[in-house]
mmCIF file of C-alpha atoms in Angstrom:
data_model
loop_
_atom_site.group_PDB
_atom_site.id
_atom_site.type_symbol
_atom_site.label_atom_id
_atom_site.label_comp_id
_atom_site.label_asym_id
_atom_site.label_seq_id
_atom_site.Cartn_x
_atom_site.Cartn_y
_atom_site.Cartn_z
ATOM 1 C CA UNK A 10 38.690 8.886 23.955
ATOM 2 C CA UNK A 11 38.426 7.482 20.385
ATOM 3 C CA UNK A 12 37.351 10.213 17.916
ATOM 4 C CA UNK A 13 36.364 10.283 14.457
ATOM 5 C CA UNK A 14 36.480 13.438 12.447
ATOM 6 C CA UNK A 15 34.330 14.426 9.544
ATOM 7 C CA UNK A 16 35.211 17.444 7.817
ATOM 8 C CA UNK A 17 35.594 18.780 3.991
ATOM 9 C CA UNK A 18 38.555 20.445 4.879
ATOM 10 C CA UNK A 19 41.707 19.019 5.038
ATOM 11 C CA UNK A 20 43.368 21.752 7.060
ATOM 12 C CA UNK A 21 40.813 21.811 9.662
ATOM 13 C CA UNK A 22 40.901 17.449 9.705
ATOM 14 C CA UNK A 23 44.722 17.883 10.524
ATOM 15 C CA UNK A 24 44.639 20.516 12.775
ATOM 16 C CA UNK A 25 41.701 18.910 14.821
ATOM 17 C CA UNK A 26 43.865 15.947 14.906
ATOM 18 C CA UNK A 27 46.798 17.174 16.032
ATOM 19 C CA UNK A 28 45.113 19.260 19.363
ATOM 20 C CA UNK A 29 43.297 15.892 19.829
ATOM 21 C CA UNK A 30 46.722 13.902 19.647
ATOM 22 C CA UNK A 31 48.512 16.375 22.110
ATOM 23 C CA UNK A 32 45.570 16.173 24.769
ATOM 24 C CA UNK A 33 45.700 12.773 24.657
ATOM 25 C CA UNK A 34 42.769 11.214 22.302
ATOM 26 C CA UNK A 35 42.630 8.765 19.581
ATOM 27 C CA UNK A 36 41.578 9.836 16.120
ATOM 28 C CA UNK A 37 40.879 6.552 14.297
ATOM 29 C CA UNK A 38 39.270 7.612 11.503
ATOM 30 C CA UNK A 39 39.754 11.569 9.683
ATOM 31 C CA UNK A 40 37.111 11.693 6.433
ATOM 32 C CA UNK A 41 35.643 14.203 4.200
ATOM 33 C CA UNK A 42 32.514 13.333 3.063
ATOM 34 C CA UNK A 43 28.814 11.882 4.782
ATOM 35 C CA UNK A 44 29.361 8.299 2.838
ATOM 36 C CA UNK A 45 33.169 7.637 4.548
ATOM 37 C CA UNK A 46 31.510 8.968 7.816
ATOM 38 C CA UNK A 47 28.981 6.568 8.255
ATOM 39 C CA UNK A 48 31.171 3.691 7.068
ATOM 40 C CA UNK A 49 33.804 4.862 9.559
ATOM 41 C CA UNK A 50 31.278 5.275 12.161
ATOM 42 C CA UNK A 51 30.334 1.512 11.534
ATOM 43 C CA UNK A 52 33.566 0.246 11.602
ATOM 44 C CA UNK A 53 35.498 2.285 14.392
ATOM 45 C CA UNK A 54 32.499 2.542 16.651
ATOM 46 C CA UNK A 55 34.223 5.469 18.104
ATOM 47 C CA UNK A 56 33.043 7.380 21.524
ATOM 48 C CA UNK A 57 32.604 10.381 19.809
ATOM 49 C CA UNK A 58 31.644 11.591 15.915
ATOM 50 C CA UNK A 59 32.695 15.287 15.280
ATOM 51 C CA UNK A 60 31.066 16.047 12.136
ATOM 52 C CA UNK A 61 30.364 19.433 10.079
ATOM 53 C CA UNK A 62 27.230 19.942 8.901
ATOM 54 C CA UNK A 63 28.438 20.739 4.951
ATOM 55 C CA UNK A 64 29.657 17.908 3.363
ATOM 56 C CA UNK A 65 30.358 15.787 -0.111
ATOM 57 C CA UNK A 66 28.611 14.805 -1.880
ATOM 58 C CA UNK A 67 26.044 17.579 -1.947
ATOM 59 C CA UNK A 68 27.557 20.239 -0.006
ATOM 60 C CA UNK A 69 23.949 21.485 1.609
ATOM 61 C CA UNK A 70 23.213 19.346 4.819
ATOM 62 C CA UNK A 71 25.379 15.672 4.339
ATOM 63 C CA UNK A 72 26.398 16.210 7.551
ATOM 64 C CA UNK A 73 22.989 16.313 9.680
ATOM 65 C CA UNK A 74 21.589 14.064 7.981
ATOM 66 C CA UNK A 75 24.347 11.360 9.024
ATOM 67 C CA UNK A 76 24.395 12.612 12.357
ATOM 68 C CA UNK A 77 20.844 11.337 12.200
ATOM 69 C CA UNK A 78 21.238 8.058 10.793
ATOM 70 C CA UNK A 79 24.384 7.652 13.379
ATOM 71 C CA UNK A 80 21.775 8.750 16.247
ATOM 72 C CA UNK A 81 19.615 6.044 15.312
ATOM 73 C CA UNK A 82 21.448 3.171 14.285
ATOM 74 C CA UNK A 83 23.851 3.754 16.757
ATOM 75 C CA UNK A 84 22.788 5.628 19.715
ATOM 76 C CA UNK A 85 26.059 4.868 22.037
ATOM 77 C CA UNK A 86 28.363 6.944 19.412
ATOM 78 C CA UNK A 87 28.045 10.358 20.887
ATOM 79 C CA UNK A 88 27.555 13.311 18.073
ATOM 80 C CA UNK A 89 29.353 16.693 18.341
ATOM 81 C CA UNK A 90 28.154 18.898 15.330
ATOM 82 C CA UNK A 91 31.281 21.451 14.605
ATOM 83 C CA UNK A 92 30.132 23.955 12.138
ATOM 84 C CA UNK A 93 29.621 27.412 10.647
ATOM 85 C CA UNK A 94 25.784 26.733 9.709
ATOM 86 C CA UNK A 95 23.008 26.009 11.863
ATOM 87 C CA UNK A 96 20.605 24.201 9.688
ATOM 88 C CA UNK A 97 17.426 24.445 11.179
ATOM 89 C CA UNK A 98 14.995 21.315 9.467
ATOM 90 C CA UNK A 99 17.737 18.720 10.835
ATOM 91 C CA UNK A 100 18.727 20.537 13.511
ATOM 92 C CA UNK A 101 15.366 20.607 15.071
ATOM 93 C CA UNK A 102 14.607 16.553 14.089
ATOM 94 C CA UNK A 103 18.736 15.789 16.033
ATOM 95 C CA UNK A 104 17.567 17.602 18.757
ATOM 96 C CA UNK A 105 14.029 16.240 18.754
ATOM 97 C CA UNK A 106 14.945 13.080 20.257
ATOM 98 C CA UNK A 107 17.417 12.405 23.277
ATOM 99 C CA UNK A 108 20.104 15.025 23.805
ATOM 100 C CA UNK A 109 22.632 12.507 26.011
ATOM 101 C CA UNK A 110 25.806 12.749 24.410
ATOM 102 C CA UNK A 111 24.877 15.142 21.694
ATOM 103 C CA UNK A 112 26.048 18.761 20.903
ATOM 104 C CA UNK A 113 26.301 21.414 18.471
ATOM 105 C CA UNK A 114 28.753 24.164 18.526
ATOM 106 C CA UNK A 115 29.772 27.229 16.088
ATOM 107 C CA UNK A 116 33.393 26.851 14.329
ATOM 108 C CA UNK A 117 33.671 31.092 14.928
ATOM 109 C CA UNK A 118 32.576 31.009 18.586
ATOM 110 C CA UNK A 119 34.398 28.414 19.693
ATOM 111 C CA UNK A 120 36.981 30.661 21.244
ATOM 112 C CA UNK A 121 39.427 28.081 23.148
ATOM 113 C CA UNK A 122 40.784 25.077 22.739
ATOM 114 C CA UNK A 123 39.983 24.803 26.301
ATOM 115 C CA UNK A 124 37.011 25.404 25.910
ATOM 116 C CA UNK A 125 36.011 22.570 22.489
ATOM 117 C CA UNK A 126 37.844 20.046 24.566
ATOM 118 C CA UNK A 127 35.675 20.615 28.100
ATOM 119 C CA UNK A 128 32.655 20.258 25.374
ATOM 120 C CA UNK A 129 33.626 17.121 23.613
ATOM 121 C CA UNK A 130 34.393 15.374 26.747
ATOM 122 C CA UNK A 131 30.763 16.282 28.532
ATOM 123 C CA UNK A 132 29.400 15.199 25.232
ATOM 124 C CA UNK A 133 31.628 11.950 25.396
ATOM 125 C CA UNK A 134 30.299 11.169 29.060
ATOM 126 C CA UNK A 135 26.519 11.240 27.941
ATOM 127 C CA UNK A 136 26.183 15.312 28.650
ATOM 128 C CA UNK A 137 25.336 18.149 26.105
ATOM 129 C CA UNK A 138 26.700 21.108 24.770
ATOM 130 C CA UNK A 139 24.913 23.901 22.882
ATOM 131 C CA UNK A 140 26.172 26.775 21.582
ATOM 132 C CA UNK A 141 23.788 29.568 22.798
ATOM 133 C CA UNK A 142 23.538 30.457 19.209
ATOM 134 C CA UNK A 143 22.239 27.635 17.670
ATOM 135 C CA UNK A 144 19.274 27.357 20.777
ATOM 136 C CA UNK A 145 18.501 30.659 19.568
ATOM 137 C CA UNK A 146 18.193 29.917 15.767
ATOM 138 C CA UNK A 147 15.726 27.217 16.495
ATOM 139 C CA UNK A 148 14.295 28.525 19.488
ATOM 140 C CA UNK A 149 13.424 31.769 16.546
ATOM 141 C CA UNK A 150 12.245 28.981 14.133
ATOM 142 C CA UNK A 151 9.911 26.521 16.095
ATOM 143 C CA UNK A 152 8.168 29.626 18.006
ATOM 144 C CA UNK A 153 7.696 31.632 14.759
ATOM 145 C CA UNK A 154 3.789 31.794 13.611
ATOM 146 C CA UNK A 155 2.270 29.157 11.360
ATOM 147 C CA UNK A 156 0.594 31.788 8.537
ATOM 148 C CA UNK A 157 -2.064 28.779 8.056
ATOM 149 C CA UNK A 158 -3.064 29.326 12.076
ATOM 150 C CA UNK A 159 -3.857 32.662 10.764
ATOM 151 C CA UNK A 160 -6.918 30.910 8.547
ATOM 152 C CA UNK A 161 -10.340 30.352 9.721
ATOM 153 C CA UNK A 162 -11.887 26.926 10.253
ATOM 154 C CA UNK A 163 -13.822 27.592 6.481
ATOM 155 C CA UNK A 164 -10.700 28.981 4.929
ATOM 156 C CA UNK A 165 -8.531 25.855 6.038
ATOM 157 C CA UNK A 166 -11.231 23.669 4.600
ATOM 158 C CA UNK A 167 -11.257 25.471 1.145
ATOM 159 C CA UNK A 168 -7.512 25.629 0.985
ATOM 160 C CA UNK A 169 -7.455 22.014 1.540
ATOM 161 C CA UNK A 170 -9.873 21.547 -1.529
ATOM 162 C CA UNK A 171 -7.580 23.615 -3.585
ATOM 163 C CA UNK A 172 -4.770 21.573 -2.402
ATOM 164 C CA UNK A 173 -6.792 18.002 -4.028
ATOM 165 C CA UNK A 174 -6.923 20.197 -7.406
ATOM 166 C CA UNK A 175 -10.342 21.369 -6.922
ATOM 167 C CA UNK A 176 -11.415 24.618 -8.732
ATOM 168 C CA UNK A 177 -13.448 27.114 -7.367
ATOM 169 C CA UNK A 178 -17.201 25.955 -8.794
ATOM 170 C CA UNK A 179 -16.085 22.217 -7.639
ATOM 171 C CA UNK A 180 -15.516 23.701 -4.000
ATOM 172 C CA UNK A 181 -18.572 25.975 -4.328
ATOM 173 C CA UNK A 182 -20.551 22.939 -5.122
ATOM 174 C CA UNK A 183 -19.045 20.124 -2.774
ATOM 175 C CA UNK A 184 -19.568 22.929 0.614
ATOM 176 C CA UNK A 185 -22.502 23.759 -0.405
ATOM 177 C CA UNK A 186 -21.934 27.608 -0.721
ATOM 178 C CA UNK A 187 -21.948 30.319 -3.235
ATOM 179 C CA UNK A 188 -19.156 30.537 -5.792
ATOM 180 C CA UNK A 189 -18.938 34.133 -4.638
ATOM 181 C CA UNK A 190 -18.622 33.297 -0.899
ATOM 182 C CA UNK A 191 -15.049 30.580 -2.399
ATOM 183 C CA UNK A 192 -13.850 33.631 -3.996
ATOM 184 C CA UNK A 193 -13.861 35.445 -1.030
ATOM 185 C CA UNK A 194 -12.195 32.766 0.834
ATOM 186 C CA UNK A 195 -9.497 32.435 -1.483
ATOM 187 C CA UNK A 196 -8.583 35.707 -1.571
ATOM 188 C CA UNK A 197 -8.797 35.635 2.416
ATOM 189 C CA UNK A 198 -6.153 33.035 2.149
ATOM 190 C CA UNK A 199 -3.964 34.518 -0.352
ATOM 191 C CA UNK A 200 -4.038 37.673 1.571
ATOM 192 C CA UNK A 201 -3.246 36.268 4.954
ATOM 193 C CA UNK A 202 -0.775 34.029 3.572
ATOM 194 C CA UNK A 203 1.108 37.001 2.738
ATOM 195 C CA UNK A 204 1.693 35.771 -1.223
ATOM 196 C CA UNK A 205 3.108 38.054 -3.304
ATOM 197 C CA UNK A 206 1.165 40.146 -5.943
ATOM 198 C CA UNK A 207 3.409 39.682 -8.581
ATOM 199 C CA UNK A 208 1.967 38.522 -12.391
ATOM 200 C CA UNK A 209 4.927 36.274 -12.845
ATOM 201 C CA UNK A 210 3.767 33.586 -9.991
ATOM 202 C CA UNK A 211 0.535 32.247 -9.365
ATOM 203 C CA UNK A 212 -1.255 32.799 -5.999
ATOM 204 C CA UNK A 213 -3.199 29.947 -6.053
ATOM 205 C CA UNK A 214 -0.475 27.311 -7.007
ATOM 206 C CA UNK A 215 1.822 29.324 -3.867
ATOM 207 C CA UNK A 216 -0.989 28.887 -1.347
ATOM 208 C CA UNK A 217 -0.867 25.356 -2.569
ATOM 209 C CA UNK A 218 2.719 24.399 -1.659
ATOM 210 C CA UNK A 219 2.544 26.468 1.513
ATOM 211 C CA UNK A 220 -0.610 24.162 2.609
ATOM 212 C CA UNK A 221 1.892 21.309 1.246
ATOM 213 C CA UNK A 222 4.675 22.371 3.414
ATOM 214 C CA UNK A 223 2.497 22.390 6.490
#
Protein backbone atom coordinates (compact mmCIF):
# COMPACT_ATOMS: atom_id res chain seq x y z
CA UNK A 1 0.00 0.00 0.00
CA UNK A 2 1.03 3.68 -0.44
CA UNK A 3 1.50 5.38 2.97
CA UNK A 4 2.06 8.76 4.08
CA UNK A 5 3.48 9.50 7.47
CA UNK A 6 2.90 12.51 9.62
CA UNK A 7 4.86 12.77 12.61
CA UNK A 8 6.99 15.59 14.63
CA UNK A 9 9.53 13.24 15.21
CA UNK A 10 12.08 12.42 13.01
CA UNK A 11 13.14 9.20 14.68
CA UNK A 12 9.78 7.79 14.81
CA UNK A 13 9.18 9.09 10.69
CA UNK A 14 12.34 6.88 9.91
CA UNK A 15 11.73 4.10 11.89
CA UNK A 16 8.00 3.84 10.69
CA UNK A 17 9.46 3.93 7.32
CA UNK A 18 11.81 1.51 7.45
CA UNK A 19 9.23 -1.48 9.09
CA UNK A 20 6.90 -0.19 6.30
CA UNK A 21 9.75 -0.63 3.58
CA UNK A 22 10.70 -4.20 4.87
CA UNK A 23 6.93 -5.44 4.84
CA UNK A 24 6.58 -4.32 1.65
CA UNK A 25 4.70 -0.72 1.49
CA UNK A 26 5.33 2.49 -0.15
CA UNK A 27 5.99 5.58 1.91
CA UNK A 28 5.62 8.46 -0.57
CA UNK A 29 5.50 11.16 1.48
CA UNK A 30 7.28 11.36 5.48
CA UNK A 31 6.28 15.12 7.03
CA UNK A 32 6.26 16.82 10.28
CA UNK A 33 3.80 19.21 10.54
CA UNK A 34 -0.46 19.46 9.76
CA UNK A 35 0.30 22.10 6.70
CA UNK A 36 2.91 19.45 4.69
CA UNK A 37 0.27 16.74 5.63
CA UNK A 38 -2.55 18.00 3.94
CA UNK A 39 -0.52 19.17 0.94
CA UNK A 40 0.98 15.68 0.78
CA UNK A 41 -2.30 14.15 1.24
CA UNK A 42 -3.45 16.22 -1.90
CA UNK A 43 -0.77 15.40 -3.95
CA UNK A 44 0.11 11.62 -3.18
CA UNK A 45 -3.48 10.62 -2.66
CA UNK A 46 -2.09 7.81 -0.70
CA UNK A 47 -4.29 4.62 0.62
CA UNK A 48 -3.52 5.35 3.94
CA UNK A 49 -2.58 8.74 6.21
CA UNK A 50 -0.82 7.77 9.55
CA UNK A 51 -0.86 10.88 11.40
CA UNK A 52 -0.13 11.88 15.23
CA UNK A 53 -2.37 13.87 16.80
CA UNK A 54 0.47 16.67 18.13
CA UNK A 55 1.80 18.52 15.51
CA UNK A 56 3.55 22.00 14.13
CA UNK A 57 2.57 24.49 14.07
CA UNK A 58 0.71 24.59 17.36
CA UNK A 59 1.66 21.51 19.02
CA UNK A 60 -2.06 20.98 20.76
CA UNK A 61 -4.37 19.08 18.22
CA UNK A 62 -2.78 19.88 14.32
CA UNK A 63 -3.12 16.52 13.82
CA UNK A 64 -7.05 15.83 14.33
CA UNK A 65 -7.94 18.52 12.97
CA UNK A 66 -6.30 17.47 9.48
CA UNK A 67 -7.45 14.13 9.88
CA UNK A 68 -10.77 15.92 9.65
CA UNK A 69 -10.32 18.05 6.79
CA UNK A 70 -8.63 14.78 5.00
CA UNK A 71 -12.00 12.84 6.06
CA UNK A 72 -13.96 15.27 4.30
CA UNK A 73 -12.32 16.43 1.36
CA UNK A 74 -11.10 13.21 0.72
CA UNK A 75 -13.00 10.40 2.08
CA UNK A 76 -11.14 7.43 -0.02
CA UNK A 77 -7.67 8.28 1.92
CA UNK A 78 -8.06 6.02 4.87
CA UNK A 79 -6.89 7.75 8.41
CA UNK A 80 -4.88 5.82 11.05
CA UNK A 81 -4.37 8.21 14.11
CA UNK A 82 -0.88 6.94 15.85
CA UNK A 83 -0.51 8.73 19.06
CA UNK A 84 0.17 9.15 22.78
CA UNK A 85 -2.99 11.55 23.36
CA UNK A 86 -6.48 10.86 22.92
CA UNK A 87 -8.01 14.20 22.35
CA UNK A 88 -11.44 13.94 23.07
CA UNK A 89 -13.38 17.29 21.17
CA UNK A 90 -11.88 15.92 17.70
CA UNK A 91 -11.83 12.64 18.54
CA UNK A 92 -15.48 12.44 19.13
CA UNK A 93 -16.36 14.84 15.75
CA UNK A 94 -13.58 11.90 13.51
CA UNK A 95 -15.49 9.35 14.90
CA UNK A 96 -18.87 11.04 14.55
CA UNK A 97 -19.14 10.37 11.00
CA UNK A 98 -18.28 7.05 9.03
CA UNK A 99 -15.69 4.81 10.67
CA UNK A 100 -14.72 2.76 7.14
CA UNK A 101 -11.17 2.96 6.90
CA UNK A 102 -10.52 4.94 10.00
CA UNK A 103 -8.59 4.09 13.27
CA UNK A 104 -6.96 5.31 16.25
CA UNK A 105 -4.37 3.53 18.17
CA UNK A 106 -1.98 4.36 21.33
CA UNK A 107 1.94 4.74 20.43
CA UNK A 108 2.58 2.79 24.19
CA UNK A 109 0.07 -0.02 23.57
CA UNK A 110 0.85 -0.83 20.41
CA UNK A 111 2.86 -3.82 21.49
CA UNK A 112 3.88 -5.56 17.99
CA UNK A 113 4.82 -4.74 14.91
CA UNK A 114 2.58 -7.51 14.06
CA UNK A 115 0.17 -6.29 15.49
CA UNK A 116 0.26 -2.04 13.87
CA UNK A 117 0.66 -3.73 10.55
CA UNK A 118 -2.66 -6.25 10.85
CA UNK A 119 -4.29 -2.67 11.93
CA UNK A 120 -3.16 -0.48 9.13
CA UNK A 121 -4.04 -2.96 6.58
CA UNK A 122 -7.90 -3.53 7.97
CA UNK A 123 -7.92 0.20 8.07
CA UNK A 124 -6.47 0.28 4.40
CA UNK A 125 -9.31 -2.23 3.18
CA UNK A 126 -12.22 0.07 4.49
CA UNK A 127 -12.21 -1.71 8.24
CA UNK A 128 -11.48 -0.05 11.70
CA UNK A 129 -9.26 -0.29 14.42
CA UNK A 130 -9.66 1.14 17.94
CA UNK A 131 -7.56 0.94 20.60
CA UNK A 132 -9.78 -0.16 23.57
CA UNK A 133 -8.38 2.81 25.28
CA UNK A 134 -9.34 5.51 23.33
CA UNK A 135 -13.33 3.91 23.14
CA UNK A 136 -13.02 4.22 26.71
CA UNK A 137 -11.83 7.91 26.96
CA UNK A 138 -14.75 8.99 24.91
CA UNK A 139 -17.08 6.45 25.83
CA UNK A 140 -16.16 8.34 29.77
CA UNK A 141 -16.63 11.75 28.02
CA UNK A 142 -19.91 11.62 25.87
CA UNK A 143 -21.80 9.59 28.81
CA UNK A 144 -20.58 11.99 31.55
CA UNK A 145 -23.58 14.34 32.99
CA UNK A 146 -24.41 17.68 31.43
CA UNK A 147 -24.34 19.94 34.98
CA UNK A 148 -26.98 22.25 32.96
CA UNK A 149 -29.46 18.89 32.82
CA UNK A 150 -29.13 19.29 36.46
CA UNK A 151 -31.22 22.87 36.12
CA UNK A 152 -34.86 23.23 36.23
CA UNK A 153 -36.99 24.38 33.30
CA UNK A 154 -37.06 28.18 35.29
CA UNK A 155 -33.40 28.01 36.13
CA UNK A 156 -32.39 27.24 32.37
CA UNK A 157 -34.54 30.15 31.36
CA UNK A 158 -32.86 32.64 33.84
CA UNK A 159 -29.41 31.40 33.04
CA UNK A 160 -30.13 32.02 29.51
CA UNK A 161 -31.10 35.73 30.41
CA UNK A 162 -27.88 36.08 32.21
CA UNK A 163 -26.15 34.68 29.29
CA UNK A 164 -27.83 37.95 26.84
CA UNK A 165 -26.22 40.28 29.70
CA UNK A 166 -29.31 40.70 31.59
CA UNK A 167 -29.03 41.66 35.33
CA UNK A 168 -31.05 40.40 37.89
CA UNK A 169 -34.00 43.35 38.11
CA UNK A 170 -34.04 43.11 34.05
CA UNK A 171 -34.81 39.23 34.47
CA UNK A 172 -37.08 39.90 37.48
CA UNK A 173 -38.98 42.25 35.33
CA UNK A 174 -39.03 40.53 31.76
CA UNK A 175 -40.48 36.85 33.76
CA UNK A 176 -42.56 38.53 35.54
CA UNK A 177 -41.34 37.40 39.07
CA UNK A 178 -39.91 38.77 42.19
CA UNK A 179 -36.31 39.97 42.24
CA UNK A 180 -36.05 37.75 45.29
CA UNK A 181 -37.44 34.60 43.58
CA UNK A 182 -34.02 35.51 40.43
CA UNK A 183 -31.83 35.53 43.34
CA UNK A 184 -32.79 32.36 44.37
CA UNK A 185 -32.48 30.96 41.00
CA UNK A 186 -29.14 32.15 40.51
CA UNK A 187 -27.79 30.88 43.36
CA UNK A 188 -29.65 27.46 42.44
CA UNK A 189 -27.56 27.57 39.37
CA UNK A 190 -24.33 28.54 40.75
CA UNK A 191 -24.72 25.88 43.29
CA UNK A 192 -25.63 23.06 41.00
CA UNK A 193 -23.17 24.10 38.57
CA UNK A 194 -20.69 23.24 41.05
CA UNK A 195 -18.71 26.90 40.64
CA UNK A 196 -16.23 27.52 42.88
CA UNK A 197 -16.57 29.88 45.96
CA UNK A 198 -13.53 31.55 45.53
CA UNK A 199 -13.41 35.78 45.69
CA UNK A 200 -10.91 35.84 42.91
CA UNK A 201 -13.54 34.57 40.04
CA UNK A 202 -16.90 35.59 39.49
CA UNK A 203 -19.82 33.09 39.71
CA UNK A 204 -21.97 34.72 37.56
CA UNK A 205 -19.52 35.41 34.59
CA UNK A 206 -18.46 31.20 35.16
CA UNK A 207 -22.10 30.12 34.92
CA UNK A 208 -22.01 32.26 31.85
CA UNK A 209 -19.32 30.48 29.81
CA UNK A 210 -20.48 27.10 31.07
CA UNK A 211 -24.11 27.98 29.49
CA UNK A 212 -21.73 29.18 26.47
CA UNK A 213 -19.97 25.95 26.24
CA UNK A 214 -23.20 24.01 26.13
Amino acid sequence: MRVILADDSVLLREGLTRLLDDAGHEVVAAVGDAPALLDAVERHRPDVAVIDVRMPPSHKDDGLRAALEIRERLPEVAVLVLSQYVEPHYAARLLAGSTEGLGYLLKDRVSEVAEFLDSLERVRAGGTAFDPEVVRRLLARTTRADPLSRLSPREAEVLRHLAQGFVNAAIAERLHVSLSTVEKHVNAIMDKLDLPRDPVYSRRVLAILRYLES
